[in-house]
XYZ file of C-alpha atoms in Angstrom:
584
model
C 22.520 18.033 12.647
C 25.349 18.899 14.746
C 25.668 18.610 18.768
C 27.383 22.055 19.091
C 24.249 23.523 17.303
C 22.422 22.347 20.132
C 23.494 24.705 22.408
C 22.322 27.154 20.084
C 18.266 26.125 19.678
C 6.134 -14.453 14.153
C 5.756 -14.497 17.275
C 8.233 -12.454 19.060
C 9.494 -12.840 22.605
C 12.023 -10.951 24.904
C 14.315 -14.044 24.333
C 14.782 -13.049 20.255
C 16.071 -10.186 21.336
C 19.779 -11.671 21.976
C 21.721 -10.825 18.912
C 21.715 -10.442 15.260
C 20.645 -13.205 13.100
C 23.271 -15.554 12.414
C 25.943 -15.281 9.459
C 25.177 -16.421 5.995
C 27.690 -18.271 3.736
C 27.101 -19.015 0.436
C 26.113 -21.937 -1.590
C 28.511 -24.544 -1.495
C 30.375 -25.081 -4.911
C 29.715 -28.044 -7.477
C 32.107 -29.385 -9.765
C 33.729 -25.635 -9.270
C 30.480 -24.114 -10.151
C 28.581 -22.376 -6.859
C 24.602 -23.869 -6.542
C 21.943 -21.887 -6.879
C 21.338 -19.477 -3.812
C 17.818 -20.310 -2.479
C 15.137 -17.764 -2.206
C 12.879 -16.683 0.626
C 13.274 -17.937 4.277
C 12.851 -16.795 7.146
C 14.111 -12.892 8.398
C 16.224 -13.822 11.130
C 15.886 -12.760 14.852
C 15.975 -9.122 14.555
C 12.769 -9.002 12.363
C 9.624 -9.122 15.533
C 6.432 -10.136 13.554
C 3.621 -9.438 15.955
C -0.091 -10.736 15.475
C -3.187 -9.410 17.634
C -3.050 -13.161 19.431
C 0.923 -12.223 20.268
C 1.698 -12.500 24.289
C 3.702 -9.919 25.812
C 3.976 -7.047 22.704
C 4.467 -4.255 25.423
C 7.216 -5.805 27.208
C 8.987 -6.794 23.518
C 8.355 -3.240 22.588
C 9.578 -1.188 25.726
C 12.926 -4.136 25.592
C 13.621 -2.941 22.213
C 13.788 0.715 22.897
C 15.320 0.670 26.140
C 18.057 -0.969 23.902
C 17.358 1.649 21.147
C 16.353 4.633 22.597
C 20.043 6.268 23.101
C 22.008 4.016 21.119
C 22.949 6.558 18.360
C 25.881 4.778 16.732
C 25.386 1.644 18.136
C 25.038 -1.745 16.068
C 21.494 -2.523 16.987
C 19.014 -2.912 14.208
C 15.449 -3.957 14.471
C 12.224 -4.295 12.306
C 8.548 -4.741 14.397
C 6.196 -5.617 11.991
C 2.326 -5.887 13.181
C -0.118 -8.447 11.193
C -3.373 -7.260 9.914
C -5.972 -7.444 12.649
C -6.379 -4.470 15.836
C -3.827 -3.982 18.528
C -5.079 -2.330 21.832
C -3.274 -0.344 24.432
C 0.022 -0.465 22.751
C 2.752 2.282 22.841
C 5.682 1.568 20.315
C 8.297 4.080 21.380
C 11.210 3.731 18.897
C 14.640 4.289 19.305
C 17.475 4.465 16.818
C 17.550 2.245 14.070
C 14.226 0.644 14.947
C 10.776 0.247 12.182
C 7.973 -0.152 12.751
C 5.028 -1.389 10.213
C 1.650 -2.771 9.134
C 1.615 -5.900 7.343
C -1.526 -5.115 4.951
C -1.598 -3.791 1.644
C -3.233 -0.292 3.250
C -2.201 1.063 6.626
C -6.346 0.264 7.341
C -5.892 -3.272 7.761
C -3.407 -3.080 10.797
C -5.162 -0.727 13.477
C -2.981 0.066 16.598
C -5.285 1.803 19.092
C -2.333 3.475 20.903
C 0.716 5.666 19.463
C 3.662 5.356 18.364
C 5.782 7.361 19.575
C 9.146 9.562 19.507
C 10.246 11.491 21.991
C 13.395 13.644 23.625
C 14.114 12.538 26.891
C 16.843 10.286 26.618
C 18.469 13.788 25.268
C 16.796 16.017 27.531
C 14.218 17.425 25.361
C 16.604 18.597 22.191
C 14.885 16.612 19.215
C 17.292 17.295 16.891
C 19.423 13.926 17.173
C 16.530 11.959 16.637
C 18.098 10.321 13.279
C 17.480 6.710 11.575
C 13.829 5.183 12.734
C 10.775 5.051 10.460
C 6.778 3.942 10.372
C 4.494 2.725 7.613
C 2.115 1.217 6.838
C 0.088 1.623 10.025
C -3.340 3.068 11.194
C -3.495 4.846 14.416
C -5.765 6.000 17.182
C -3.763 7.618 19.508
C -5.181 7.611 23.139
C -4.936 11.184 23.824
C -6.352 12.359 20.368
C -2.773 12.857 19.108
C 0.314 11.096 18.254
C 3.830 12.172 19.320
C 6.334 12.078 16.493
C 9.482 14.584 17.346
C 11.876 13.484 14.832
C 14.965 14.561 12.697
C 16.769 13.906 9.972
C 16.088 10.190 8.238
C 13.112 9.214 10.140
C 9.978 9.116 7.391
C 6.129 8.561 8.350
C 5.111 6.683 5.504
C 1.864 5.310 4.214
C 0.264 5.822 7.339
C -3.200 6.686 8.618
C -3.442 9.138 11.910
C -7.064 9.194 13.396
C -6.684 12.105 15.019
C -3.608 14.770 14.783
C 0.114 14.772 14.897
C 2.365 16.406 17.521
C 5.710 16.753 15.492
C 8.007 18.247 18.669
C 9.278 16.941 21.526
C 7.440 17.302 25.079
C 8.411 20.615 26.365
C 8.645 21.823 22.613
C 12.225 21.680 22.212
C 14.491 22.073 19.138
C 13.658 19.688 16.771
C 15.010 19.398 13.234
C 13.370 17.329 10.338
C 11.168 15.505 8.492
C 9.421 13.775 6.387
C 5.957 12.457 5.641
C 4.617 10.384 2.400
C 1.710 9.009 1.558
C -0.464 9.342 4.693
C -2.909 10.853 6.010
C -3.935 12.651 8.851
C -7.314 13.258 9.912
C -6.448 15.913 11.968
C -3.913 18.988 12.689
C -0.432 18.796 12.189
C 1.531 20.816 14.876
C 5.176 21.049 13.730
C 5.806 23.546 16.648
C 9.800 23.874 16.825
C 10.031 21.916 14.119
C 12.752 24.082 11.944
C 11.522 22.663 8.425
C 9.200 19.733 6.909
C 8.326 18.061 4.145
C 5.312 16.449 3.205
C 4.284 14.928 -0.336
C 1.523 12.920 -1.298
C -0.933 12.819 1.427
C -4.095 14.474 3.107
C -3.842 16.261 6.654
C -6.602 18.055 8.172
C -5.118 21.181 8.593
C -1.257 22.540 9.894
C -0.306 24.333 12.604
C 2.117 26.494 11.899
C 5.988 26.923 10.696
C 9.197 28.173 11.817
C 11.981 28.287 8.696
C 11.249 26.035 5.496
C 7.650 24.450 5.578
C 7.194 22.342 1.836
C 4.370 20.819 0.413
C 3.584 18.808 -2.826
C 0.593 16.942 -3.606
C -0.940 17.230 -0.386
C -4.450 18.218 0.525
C -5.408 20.159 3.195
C -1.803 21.885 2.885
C -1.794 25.391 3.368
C -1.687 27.888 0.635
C 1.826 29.346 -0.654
C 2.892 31.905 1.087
C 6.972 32.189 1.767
C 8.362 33.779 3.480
C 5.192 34.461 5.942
C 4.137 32.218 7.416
C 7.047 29.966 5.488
C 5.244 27.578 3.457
C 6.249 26.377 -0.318
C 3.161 24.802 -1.779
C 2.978 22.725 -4.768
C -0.460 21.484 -6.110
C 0.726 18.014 -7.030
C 4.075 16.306 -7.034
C 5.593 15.931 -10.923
C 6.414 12.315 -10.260
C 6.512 9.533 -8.209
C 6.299 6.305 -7.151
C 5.986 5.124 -3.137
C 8.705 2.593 -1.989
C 8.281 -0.932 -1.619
C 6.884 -2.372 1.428
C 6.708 -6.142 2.622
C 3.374 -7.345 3.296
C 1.476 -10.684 4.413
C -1.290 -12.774 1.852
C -2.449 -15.676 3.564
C 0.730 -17.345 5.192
C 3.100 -16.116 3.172
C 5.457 -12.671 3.079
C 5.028 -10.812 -0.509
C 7.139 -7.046 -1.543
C 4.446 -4.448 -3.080
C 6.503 -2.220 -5.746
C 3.533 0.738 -6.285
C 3.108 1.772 -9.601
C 4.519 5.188 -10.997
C 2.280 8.117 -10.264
C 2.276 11.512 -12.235
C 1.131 15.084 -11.378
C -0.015 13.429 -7.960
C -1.971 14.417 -5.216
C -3.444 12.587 -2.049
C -2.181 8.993 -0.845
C -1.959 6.105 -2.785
C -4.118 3.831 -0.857
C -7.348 5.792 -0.151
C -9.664 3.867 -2.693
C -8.666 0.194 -1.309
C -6.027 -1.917 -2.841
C -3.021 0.217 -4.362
C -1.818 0.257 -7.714
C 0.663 -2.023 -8.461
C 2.529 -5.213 -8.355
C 3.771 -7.850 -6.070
C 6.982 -10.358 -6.034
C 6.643 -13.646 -3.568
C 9.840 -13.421 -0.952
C 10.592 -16.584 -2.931
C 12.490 -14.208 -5.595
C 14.416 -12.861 -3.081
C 17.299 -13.461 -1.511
C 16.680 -12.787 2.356
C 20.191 -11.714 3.346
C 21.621 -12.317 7.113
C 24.561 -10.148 8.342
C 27.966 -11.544 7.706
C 27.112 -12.979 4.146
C 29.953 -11.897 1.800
C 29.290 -9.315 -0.861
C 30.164 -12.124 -3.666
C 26.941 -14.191 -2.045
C 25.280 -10.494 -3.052
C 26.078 -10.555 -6.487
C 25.310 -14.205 -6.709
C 21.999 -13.836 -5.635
C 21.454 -10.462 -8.082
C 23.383 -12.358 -10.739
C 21.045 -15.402 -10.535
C 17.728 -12.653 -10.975
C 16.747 -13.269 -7.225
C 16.115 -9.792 -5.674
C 18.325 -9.114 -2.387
C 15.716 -8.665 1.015
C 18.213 -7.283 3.631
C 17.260 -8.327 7.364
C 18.131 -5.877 10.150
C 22.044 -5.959 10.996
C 25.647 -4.774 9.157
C 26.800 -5.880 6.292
C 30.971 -5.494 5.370
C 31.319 -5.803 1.718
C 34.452 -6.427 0.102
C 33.761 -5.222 -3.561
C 30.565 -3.415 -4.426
C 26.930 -4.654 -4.486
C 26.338 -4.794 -8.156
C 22.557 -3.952 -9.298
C 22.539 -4.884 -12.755
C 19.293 -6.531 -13.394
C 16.131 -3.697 -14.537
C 13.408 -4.133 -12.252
C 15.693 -5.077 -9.428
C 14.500 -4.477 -5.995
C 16.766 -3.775 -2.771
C 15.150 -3.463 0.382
C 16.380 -3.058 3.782
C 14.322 -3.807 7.177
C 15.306 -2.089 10.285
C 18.280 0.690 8.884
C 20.412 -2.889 7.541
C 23.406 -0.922 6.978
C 26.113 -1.333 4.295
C 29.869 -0.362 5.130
C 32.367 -0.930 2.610
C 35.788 -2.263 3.328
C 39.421 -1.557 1.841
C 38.050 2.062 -0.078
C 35.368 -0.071 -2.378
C 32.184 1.631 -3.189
C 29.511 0.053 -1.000
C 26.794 -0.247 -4.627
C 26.499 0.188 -7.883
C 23.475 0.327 -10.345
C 23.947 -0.365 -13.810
C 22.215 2.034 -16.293
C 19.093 -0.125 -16.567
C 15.331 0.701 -15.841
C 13.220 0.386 -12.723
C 15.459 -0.651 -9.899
C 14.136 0.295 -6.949
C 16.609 0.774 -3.625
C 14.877 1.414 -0.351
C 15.380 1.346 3.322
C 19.114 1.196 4.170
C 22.462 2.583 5.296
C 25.593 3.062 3.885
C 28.073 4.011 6.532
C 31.568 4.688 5.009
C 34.894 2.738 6.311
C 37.954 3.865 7.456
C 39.756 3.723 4.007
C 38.448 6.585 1.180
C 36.148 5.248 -1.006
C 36.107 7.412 -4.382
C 31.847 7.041 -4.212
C 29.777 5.500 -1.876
C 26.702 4.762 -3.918
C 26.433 4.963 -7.851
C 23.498 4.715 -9.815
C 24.236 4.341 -13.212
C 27.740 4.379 -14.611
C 29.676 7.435 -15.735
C 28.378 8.490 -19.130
C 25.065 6.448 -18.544
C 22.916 7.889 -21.397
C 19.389 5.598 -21.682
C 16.243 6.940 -20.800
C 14.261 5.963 -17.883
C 11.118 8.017 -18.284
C 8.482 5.094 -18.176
C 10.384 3.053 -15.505
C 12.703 4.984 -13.829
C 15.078 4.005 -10.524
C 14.148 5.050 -7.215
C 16.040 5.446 -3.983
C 14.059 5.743 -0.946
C 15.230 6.308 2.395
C 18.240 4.960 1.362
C 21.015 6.902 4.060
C 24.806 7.831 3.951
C 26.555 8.103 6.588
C 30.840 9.405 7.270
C 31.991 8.999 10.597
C 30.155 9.333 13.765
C 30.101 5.546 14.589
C 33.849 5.538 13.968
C 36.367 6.981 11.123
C 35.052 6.805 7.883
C 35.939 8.807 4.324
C 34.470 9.247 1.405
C 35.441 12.064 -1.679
C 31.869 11.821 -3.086
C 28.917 10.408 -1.101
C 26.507 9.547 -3.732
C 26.619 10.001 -7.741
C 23.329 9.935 -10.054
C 24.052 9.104 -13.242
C 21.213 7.495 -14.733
C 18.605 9.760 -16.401
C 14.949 10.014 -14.855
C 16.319 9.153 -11.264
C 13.860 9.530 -8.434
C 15.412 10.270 -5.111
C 13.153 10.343 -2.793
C 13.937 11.266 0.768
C 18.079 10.780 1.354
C 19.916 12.278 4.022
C 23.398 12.402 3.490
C 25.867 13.313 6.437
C 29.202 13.671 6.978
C 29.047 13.400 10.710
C 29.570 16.286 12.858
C 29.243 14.766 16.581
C 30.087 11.047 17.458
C 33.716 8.986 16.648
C 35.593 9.560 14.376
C 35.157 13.356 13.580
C 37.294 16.010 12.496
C 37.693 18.223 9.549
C 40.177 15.486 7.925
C 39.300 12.383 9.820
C 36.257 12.021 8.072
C 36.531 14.011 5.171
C 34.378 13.953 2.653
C 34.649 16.823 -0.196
C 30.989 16.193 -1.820
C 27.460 15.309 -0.934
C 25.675 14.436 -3.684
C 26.630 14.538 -7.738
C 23.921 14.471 -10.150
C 25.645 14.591 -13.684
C 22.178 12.213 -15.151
C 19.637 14.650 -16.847
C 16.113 14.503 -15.834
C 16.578 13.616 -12.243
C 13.977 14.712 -9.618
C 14.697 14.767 -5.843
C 11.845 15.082 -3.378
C 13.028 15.499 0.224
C 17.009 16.271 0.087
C 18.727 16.313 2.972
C 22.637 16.885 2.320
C 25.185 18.395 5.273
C 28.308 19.325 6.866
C 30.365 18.074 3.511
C 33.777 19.936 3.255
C 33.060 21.264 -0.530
C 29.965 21.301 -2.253
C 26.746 19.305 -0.922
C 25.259 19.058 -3.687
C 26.829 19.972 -7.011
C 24.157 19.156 -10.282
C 25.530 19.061 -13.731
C 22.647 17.094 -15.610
C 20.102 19.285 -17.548
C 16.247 19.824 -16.481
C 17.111 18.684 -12.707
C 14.502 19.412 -10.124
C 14.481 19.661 -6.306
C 11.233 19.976 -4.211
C 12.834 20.534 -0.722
C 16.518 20.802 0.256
C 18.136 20.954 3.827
C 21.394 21.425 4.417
C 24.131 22.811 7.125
C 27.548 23.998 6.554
C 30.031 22.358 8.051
C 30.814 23.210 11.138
C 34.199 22.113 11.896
C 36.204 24.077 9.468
C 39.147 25.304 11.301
C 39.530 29.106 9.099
C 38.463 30.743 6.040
C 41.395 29.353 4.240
C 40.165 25.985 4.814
C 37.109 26.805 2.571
C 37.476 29.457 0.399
C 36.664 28.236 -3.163
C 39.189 30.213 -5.670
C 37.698 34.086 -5.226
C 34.622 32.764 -3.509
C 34.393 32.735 0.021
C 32.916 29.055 1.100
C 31.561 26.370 -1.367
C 27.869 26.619 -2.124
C 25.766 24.027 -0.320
C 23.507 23.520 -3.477
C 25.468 23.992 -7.122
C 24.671 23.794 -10.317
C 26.873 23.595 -12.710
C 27.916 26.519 -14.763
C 26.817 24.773 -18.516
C 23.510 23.855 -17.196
C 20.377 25.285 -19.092
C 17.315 24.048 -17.349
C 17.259 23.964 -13.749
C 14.426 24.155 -11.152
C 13.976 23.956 -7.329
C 11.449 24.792 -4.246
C 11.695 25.310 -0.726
C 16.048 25.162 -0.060
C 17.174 25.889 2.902
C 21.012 26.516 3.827
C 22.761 27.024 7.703
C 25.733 27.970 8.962
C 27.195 27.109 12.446
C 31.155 27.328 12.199
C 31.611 26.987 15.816
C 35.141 26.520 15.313
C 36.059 29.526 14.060
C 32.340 31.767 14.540
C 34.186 34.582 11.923
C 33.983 32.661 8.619
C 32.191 34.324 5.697
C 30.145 32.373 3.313
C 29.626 34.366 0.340
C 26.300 32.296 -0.868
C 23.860 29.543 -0.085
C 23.625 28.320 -3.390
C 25.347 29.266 -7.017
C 23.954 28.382 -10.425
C 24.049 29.885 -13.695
C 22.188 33.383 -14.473
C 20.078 32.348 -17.487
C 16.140 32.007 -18.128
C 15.774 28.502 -17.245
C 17.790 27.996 -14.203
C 14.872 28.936 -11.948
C 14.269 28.753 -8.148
C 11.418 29.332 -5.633
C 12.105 30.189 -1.775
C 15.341 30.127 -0.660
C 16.835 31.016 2.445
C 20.404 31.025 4.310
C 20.346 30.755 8.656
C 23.286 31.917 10.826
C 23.090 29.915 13.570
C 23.799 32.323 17.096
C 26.070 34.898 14.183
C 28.751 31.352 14.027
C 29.784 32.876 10.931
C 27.630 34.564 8.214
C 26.282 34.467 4.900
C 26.997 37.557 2.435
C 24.283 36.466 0.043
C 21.389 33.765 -0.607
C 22.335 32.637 -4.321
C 24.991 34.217 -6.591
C 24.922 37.830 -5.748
C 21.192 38.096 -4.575
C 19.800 38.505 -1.087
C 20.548 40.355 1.791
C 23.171 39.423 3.972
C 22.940 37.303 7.676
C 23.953 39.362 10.484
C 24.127 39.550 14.077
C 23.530 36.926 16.276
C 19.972 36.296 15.917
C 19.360 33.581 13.931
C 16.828 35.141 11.538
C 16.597 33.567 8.065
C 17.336 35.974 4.995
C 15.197 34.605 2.063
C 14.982 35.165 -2.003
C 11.313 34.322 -3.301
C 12.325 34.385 -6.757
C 15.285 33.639 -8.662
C 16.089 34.959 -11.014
């Protein structure tokens, strides 16, 4: 979200804390021939692993975020992981670029009897910058009967238990702009407050408070019943498919990576009977990366069949991370962040079954990379249905921590592709900003058939943020913004159509189908710029939609319609959603 919108609404010490873990090479070369990368080891200094015994926790905590909590584009990355066991009188307040998680196989084992917590001040009670910090994998009993977690775009509450409710705005109940929550559960209410839309899939709340644009719901009990536009909640029994991300966990002394199994038509968490279904990998088949290894010590590792574990930090590559392996897992701890050099794309997955990505950033560099991340090559054909890929809060970034470009952020083309919770952003505040300093025509291409994304957060792109070619595509949930810097109507007219679309399908597609999408427009640089729609697809049977709506920000320019030529217009200045139930 934009800052001009703003005006409009083991054992871890203080002394770890120094730096980022210390540069990898790779394996030194025999008889011309590299040897054999070694897997597991330990996570480097930026990983904190806590155990109830630990000394000092508070004081490593409040260090962290005092580092963290207003560093938005800073290079800081950090992981805090807790061992099983109870923690008592803690408060974890994260900052950017900062995780926190249980190390048991269900967010029972590690009980913090305290909060963690996320919170405005450092921005004077706006919310809505509170980007790139997570939880999983934790129970919680917060002290005043409810935990504090005001958060925005690429911040997910995962696996996680809440003994009590869930406060989702910041103190004084200031803007606020996200979210997501997975497989948790929450004993009691949600309050989302000023939070402007949600989603929540897989998971069991007591009951929820209330909503103020785009409220979305699949698989979850307790949710309340479908009723957009008022109150503004999109309700899906169950969630068609999917499969949690990987977590790290602990089994007697040594670190293991959970990969849940696939889930259908689900409902409720994952982990409410005991032990979740699924299977493990020892950290001994992966390679734990450090920042500063090259991106050809990457592709040795994945090359050799050791999975790549990256520890907290940034990563330069060269030439492109290449995931060619099926059932290859990429994880990231603490927002490790990817930025390719010299216009390369930063990864690429080969058309193969069952890799899972999860739980990193790809910021783009200063020279245009064609993509940014690819999964599955152009043409990529195969099936996936029975294993498919995932990618879980995996993040692109253009500009705002300096000048970056990209012409497409992210393309799908594997079949059966899960994307589950993205947000893609072509930055609107921060360095390197400007309507061609970090351009960045498109969001997100999905030309695979079959895809599904649950939680899609695309904005500010200067053509289409998403534009979906592949057949029987599916969204559950879909924020976007406009962007805001374009300097005239000129600059985004598209042929006869005034503006791009933020959500597109393409004109051959038959079978089509998407809940809860919201759209917003803030051109502050030019307030008198027309979008004609919010989203464009194809006028036939099975190109279907449920709850849409377009937002004028303060009347900083307008929409004439909410998709193709349906919907009544924005007007005015007072920030009132227009919405279309049903479409066609």
């Amino acid at each position: 979200m934009p800052l001009g919108r703003r005006a409009v609404l083991a054992a871890a010490s203080a002394t770890a804390l120094t730096g980022l873990a210390t540069p990898a090479t790779a394996a030194t070369p025999v008889r011309g021939r590299p040897r054999a990368l070694p897997g597991g080891g330990d996570l480097g200094p930026n990983v904190l692993v806590f155990d109830p015994g630990t000394p000092g926790i508070q004081a490593t905590l409040d260090e962290v975020f005092a580092r963290q909590e207003s560093a938005q584009f800073g290079t800081g990355r950090y992981a805090l992981l807790f061992k099983p066991g109870t923690y008592n009188g803690l408060n974890a307040q994260l900052g950017f670029y900062t995780s926190i998680a249980g190390l048991g196989l269900s967010p029972d084992d590690t009980t913090i009897n305290g909060d963690v917590t996320v919170d405005a001040g450092w921005f004077n009670g706006n919310a809505t910058q509170n980007f790139w910090r997570s939880a999983e994998n934790l129970a919680l009993v917060p002290v005043n009967g409810t935990n504090r977690w005001a958060v925005a775009q690429a911040a997910p509450f995962r696996r996680m238990h809440v003994r009590g409710g869930l406060n989702l705005s910041p103190t004084g109940y200031g803007w606020a702009s996200g979210g997501y929550i997975a497989d948790s559960r929450i004993d009691g209410q949600v309050g989302p407050y000023s939070q402007q839309q949600w989603y929540t899939r897989d998971s069991a709340i007591g009951s929820w408070l209330n909503g103020v644009w785009n409220m979305v719901f699949s698989g979850v009990e307790g949710a309340p019943a479908q009723s957009f536009p008022n109150p503004p909640y999109t309700t899906l029994d169950t969630t068609p498919v999917s499969r949690e991300k990987p977590f790290l966990y602990v089994s007697g002394s040594e670190f293991r990576v959970f990969l849940p199994e696939k889930r259908t038509n689900a409902r409720g968490v994952t982990w409410g009977n005991g032990t979740p279904r699924g299977t493990s990998l020892p950290l001994s088949q992966f390679y734990v990366a450090r920042p500063g290894v090259s991106a050809a010590t990457l592709n040795q590792a994945l090359a050799q069949g050791l999975h790549l574990l990256l520890t907290p930090g940034i990563y330069h590559v060269d030439q492109p991370v290449r995931v060619n392996r099926p059932g290859t897992v990429v994880l990231g701890l603490g927002y490790a962040t990817l930025v390719p050099d010299g216009g390369v794309t930063a990864m690429r997955v080969a058309d193969v079954d069952g890799v899972r990505l999860a739980g990193f950033l790809i910021d783009a560099g200063p020279v245009n990379s064609a993509t940014l991340l690819e999964v599955g090559p152009q043409g990529a054909w195969r099936g996936h249905s029975a294993n498919p890929t995932t990618v879980q809060d995996v993040f692109i970034r253009i500009g705002g921590a300096g000048a970056g470009k990209a012409t497409t952020s992210m393309v799908v083309n594997s079949r059966h592709t899960i994307v589950d919770h993205t947000w893609v952003w072509r930055a609107d505040h921060g360095e390197g900003v400007g309507w061609e300093t970090n351009r960045a025509d498109y969001g997100v291409v999905v030309n695979g058939s079959d895809v599904l994304a649950t939680g899609l957060f695309v904005e500010h792109f200067n053509k289409y943020d998403v534009q979906w070619n592949g057949e029987r595509g599916r969204t559950i949930f879909f924020q976007n913004e406009k962007a805001y810097d374009a300097p005239n109507q000129a600059a985004v007219q598209n042929g006869s159509i005034k503006g791009y679309a933020a959500y597109k399908v393409g004109d051959g597609v038959t079978t089509h189908e998407g809940w809860g999408l919201g759209s917003y427009c803030y051109y502050n640089v030019d307030p008198a710029i027309v979008q004609h729609h919010g989203f464009a697809a194809p006028n036939r049977p099975g190109v279907r939609f449920h709850d849409l709506l377009v937002v004028s920000l303060g009347g900083n320019g307008q929409y004439e319609r909410v998709i193709n030529e349906t919907g009544a217009p924005t007007s005015g200045t007072s920030t009132v959603p227009s919405t279309v139930v049903s479409y066609p």
